[in-house]
PDB file of C-alpha atoms in Angstrom:
ATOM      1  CA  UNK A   1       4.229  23.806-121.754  1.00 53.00           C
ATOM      2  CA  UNK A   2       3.162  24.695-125.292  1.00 56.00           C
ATOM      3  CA  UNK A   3       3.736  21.915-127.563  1.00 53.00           C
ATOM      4  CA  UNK A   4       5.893  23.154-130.352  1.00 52.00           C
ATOM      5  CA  UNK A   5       8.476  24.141-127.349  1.00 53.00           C
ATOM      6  CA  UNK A   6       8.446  20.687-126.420  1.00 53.00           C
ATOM      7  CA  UNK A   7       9.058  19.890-130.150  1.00 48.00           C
ATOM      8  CA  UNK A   8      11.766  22.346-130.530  1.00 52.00           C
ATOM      9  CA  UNK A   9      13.543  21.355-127.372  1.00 48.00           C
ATOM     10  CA  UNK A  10      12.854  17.388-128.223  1.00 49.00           C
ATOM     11  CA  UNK A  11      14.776  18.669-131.646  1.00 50.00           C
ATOM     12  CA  UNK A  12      17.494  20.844-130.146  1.00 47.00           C
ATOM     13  CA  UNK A  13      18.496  18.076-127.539  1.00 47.00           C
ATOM     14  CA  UNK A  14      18.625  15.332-130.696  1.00 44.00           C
ATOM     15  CA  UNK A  15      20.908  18.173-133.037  1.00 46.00           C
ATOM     16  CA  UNK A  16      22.788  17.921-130.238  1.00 45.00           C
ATOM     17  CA  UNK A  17      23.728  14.394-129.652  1.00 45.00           C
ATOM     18  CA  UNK A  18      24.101  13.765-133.093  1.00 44.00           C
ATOM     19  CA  UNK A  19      26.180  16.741-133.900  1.00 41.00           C
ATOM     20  CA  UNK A  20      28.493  16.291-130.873  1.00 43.00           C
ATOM     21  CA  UNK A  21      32.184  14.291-132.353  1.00 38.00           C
ATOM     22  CA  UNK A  22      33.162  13.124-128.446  1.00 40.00           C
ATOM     23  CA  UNK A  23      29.660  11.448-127.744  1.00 40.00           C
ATOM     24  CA  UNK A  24      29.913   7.611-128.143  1.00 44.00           C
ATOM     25  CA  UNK A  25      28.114   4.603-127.974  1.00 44.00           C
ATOM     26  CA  UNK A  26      29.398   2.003-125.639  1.00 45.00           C
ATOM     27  CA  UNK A  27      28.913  -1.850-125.716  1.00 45.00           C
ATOM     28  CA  UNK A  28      27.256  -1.771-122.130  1.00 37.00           C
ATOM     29  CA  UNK A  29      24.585  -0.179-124.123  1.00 36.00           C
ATOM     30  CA  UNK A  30      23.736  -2.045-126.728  1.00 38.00           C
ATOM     31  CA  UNK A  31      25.501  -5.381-125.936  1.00 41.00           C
ATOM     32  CA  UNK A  32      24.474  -8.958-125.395  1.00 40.00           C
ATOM     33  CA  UNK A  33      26.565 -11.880-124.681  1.00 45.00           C
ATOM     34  CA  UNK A  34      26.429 -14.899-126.781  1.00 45.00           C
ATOM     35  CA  UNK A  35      26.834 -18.066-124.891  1.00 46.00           C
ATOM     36  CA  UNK A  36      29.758 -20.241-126.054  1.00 47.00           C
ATOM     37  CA  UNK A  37      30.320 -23.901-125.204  1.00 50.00           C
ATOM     38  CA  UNK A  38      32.109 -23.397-121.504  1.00 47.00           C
ATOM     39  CA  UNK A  39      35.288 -25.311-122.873  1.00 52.00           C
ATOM     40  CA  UNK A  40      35.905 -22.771-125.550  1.00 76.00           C
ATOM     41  CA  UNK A  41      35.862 -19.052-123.025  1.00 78.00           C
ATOM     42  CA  UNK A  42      38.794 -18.012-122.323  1.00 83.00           C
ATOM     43  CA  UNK A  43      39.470 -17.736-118.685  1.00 85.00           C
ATOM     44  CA  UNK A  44      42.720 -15.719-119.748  1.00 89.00           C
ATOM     45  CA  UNK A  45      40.936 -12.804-121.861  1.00 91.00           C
ATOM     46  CA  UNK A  46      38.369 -10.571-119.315  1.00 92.00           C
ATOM     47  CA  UNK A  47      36.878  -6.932-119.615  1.00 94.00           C
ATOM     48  CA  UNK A  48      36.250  -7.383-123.267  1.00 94.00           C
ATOM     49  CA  UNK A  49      34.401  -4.541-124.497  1.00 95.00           C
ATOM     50  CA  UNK A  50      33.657  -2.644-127.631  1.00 95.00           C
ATOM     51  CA  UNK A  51      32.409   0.997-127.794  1.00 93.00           C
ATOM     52  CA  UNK A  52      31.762   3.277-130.843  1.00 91.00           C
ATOM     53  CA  UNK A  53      33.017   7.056-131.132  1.00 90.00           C
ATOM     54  CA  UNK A  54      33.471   8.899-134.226  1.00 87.00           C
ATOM     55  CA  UNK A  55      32.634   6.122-137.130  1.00 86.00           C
ATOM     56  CA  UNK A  56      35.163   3.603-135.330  1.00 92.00           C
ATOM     57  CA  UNK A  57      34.991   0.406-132.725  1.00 95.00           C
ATOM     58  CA  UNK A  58      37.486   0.596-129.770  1.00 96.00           C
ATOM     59  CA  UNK A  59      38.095  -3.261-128.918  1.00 97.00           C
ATOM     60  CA  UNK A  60      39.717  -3.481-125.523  1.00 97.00           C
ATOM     61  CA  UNK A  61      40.636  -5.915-123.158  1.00 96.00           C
ATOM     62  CA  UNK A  62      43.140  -7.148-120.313  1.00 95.00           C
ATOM     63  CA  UNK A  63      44.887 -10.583-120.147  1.00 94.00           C
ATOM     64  CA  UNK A  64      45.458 -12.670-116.824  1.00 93.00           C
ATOM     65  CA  UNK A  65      48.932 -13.655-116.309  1.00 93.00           C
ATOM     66  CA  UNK A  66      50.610 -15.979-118.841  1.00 90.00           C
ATOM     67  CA  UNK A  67      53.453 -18.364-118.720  1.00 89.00           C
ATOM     68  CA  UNK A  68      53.617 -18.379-122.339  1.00 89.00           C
ATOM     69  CA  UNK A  69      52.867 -16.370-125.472  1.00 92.00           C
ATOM     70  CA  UNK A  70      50.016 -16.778-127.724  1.00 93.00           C
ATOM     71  CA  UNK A  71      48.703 -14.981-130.759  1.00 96.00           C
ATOM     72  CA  UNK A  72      45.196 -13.203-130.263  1.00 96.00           C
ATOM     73  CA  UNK A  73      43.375 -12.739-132.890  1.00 97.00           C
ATOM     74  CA  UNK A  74      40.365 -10.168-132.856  1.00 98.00           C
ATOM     75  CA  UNK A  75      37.170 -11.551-135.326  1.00 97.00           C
ATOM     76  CA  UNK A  76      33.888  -9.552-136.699  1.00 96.00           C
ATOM     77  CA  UNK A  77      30.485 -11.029-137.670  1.00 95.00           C
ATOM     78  CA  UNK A  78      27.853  -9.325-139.487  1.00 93.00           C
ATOM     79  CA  UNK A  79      25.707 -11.938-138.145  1.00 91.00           C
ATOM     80  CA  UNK A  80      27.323 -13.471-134.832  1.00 91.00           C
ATOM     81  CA  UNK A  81      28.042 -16.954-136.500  1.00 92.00           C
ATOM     82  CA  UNK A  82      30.283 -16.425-139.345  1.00 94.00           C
ATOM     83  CA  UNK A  83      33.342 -14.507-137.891  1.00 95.00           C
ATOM     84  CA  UNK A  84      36.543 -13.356-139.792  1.00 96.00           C
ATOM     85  CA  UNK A  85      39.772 -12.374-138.764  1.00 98.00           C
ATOM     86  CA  UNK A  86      40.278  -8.556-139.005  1.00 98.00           C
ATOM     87  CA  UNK A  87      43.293  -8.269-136.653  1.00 97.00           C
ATOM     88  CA  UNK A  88      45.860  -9.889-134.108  1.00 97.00           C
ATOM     89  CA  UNK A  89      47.868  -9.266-131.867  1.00 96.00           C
ATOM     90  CA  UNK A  90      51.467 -11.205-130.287  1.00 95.00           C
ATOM     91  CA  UNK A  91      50.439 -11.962-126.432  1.00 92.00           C
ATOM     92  CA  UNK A  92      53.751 -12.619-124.460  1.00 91.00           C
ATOM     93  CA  UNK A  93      54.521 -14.253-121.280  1.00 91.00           C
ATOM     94  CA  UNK A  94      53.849 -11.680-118.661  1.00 92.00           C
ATOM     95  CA  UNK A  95      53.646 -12.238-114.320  1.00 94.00           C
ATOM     96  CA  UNK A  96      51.383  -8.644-114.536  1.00 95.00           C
ATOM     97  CA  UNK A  97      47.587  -8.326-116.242  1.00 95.00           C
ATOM     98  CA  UNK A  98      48.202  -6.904-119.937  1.00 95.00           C
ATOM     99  CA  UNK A  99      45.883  -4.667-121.618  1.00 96.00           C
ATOM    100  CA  UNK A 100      45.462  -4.888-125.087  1.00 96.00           C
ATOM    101  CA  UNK A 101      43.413  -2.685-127.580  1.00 97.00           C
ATOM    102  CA  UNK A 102      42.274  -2.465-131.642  1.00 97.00           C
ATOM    103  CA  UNK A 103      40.654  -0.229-133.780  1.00 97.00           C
ATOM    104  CA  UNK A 104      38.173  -1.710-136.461  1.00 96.00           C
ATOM    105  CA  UNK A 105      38.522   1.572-138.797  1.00 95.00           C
ATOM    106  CA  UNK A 106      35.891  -0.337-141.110  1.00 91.00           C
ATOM    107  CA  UNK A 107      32.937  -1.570-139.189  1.00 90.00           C
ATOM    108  CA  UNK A 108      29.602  -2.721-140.343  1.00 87.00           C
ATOM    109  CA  UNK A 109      26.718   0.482-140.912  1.00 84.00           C
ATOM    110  CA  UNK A 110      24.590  -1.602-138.864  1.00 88.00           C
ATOM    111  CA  UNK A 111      24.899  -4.460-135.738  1.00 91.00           C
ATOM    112  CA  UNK A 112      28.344  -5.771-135.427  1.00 94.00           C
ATOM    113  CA  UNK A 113      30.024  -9.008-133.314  1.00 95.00           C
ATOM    114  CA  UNK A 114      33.441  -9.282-132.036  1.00 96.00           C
ATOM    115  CA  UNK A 115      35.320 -11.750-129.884  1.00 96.00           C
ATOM    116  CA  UNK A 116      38.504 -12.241-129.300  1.00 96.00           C
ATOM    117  CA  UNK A 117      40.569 -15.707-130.205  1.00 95.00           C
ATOM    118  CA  UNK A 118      43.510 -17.016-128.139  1.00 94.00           C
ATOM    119  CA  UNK A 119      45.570 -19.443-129.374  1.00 94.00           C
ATOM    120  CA  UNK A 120      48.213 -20.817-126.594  1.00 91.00           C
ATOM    121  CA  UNK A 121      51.807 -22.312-127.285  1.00 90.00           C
ATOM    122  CA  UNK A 122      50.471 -25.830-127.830  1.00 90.00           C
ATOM    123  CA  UNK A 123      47.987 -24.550-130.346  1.00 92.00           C
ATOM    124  CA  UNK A 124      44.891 -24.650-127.921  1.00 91.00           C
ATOM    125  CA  UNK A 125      42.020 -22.308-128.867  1.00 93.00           C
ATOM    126  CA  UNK A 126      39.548 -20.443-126.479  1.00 92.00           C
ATOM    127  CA  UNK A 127      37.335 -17.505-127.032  1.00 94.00           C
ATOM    128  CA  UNK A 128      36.245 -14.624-125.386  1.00 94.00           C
ATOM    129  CA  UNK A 129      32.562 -13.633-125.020  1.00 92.00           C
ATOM    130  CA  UNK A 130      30.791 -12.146-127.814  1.00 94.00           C
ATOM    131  CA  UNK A 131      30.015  -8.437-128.066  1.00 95.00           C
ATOM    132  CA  UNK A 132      27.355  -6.887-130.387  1.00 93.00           C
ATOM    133  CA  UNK A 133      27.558  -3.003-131.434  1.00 92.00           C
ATOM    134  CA  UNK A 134      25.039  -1.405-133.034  1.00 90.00           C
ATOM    135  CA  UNK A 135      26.790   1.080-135.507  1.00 83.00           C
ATOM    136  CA  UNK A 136      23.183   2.053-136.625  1.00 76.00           C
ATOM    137  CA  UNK A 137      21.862   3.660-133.224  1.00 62.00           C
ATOM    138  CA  UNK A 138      22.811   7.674-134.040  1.00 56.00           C
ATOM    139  CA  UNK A 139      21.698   6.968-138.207  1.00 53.00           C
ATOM    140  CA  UNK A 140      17.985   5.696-137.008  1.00 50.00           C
ATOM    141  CA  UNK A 141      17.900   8.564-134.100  1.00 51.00           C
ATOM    142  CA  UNK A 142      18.755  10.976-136.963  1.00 50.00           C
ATOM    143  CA  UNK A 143      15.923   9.210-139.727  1.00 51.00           C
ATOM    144  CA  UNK A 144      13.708   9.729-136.492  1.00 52.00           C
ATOM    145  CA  UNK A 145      14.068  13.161-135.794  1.00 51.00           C
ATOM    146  CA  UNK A 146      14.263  14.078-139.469  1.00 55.00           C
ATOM    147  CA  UNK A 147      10.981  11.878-140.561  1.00 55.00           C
ATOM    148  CA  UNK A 148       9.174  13.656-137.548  1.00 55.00           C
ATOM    149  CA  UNK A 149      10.380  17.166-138.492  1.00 53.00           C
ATOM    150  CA  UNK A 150       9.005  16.923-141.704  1.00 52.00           C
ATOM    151  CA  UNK A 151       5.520  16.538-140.353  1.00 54.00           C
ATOM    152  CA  UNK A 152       5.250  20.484-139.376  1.00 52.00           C
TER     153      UNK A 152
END
């Protein structure tokens, strides 16, 4: 094949994916998992997961069965030590899983961490694993692309 097809195609397919508002960019992609001391994860908070879709990260995740409320609060790092609060959320006493979701409408332009606090009745704390994001993925595929067009 004649290499400025390959070029044009290699560009066409990249226009594409960046220029498409449903694609995404999902944790499983671009996550790791952060080790926490084992008496700190929460064995109540599972399926944790962030994903990225049109400038915004989709936090989501279900809660085992509770026989009392808590208050979950949902934290960001720019760095995965230092995390702040950006959001909570009133668990209640449930006999069924509950699924719970937030939007961070702000997040970082480049590598993000999340995790999920949960603060019980008698004011015990636990965490959920930590997620990383990578808000900067489509930007670098774009600087790629556009640095390599400019070659020609």
């Amino acid at each position: 094949m004649n290499p400025n097809k390959n070029f044009i195609l290699l560009g066409l397919l990249l226009f594409a994916l960046l220029t498409n508002t449903n694609s995404s960019l999902n944790a499983q992609d671009l996550q790791s998992e952060t080790p926490l001391d084992e008496k700190t994860i929460s064995e109540e908070i599972q399926n944790f997961n962030v994903i990225i879709k049109s400038g915004k990260v989709f936090i989501k995740w279900t809660q085992l069965p509770s026989e009392t409320d808590c208050m979950l609060s949902i934290e960001k790092s720019d760095n995965g030590i230092d995390f702040e609060e950006i959001g909570t959320k009133k668990g209640v006493k449930s006999d069924f899983v509950l699924f719970y979701s937030f939007i961070d409408h702000n997040p970082s332009s480049s590598i993000s961490y999340y995790k999920v606090k949960h603060t019980n009745s008698n004011g015990e704390v636990s965490y959920s694993a930590i997620r990383q994001i990578n808000n900067q993925a489509k930007k670098e595929l774009a600087d790629t692309y556009l640095s390599t067009a400019s070659l020609n």
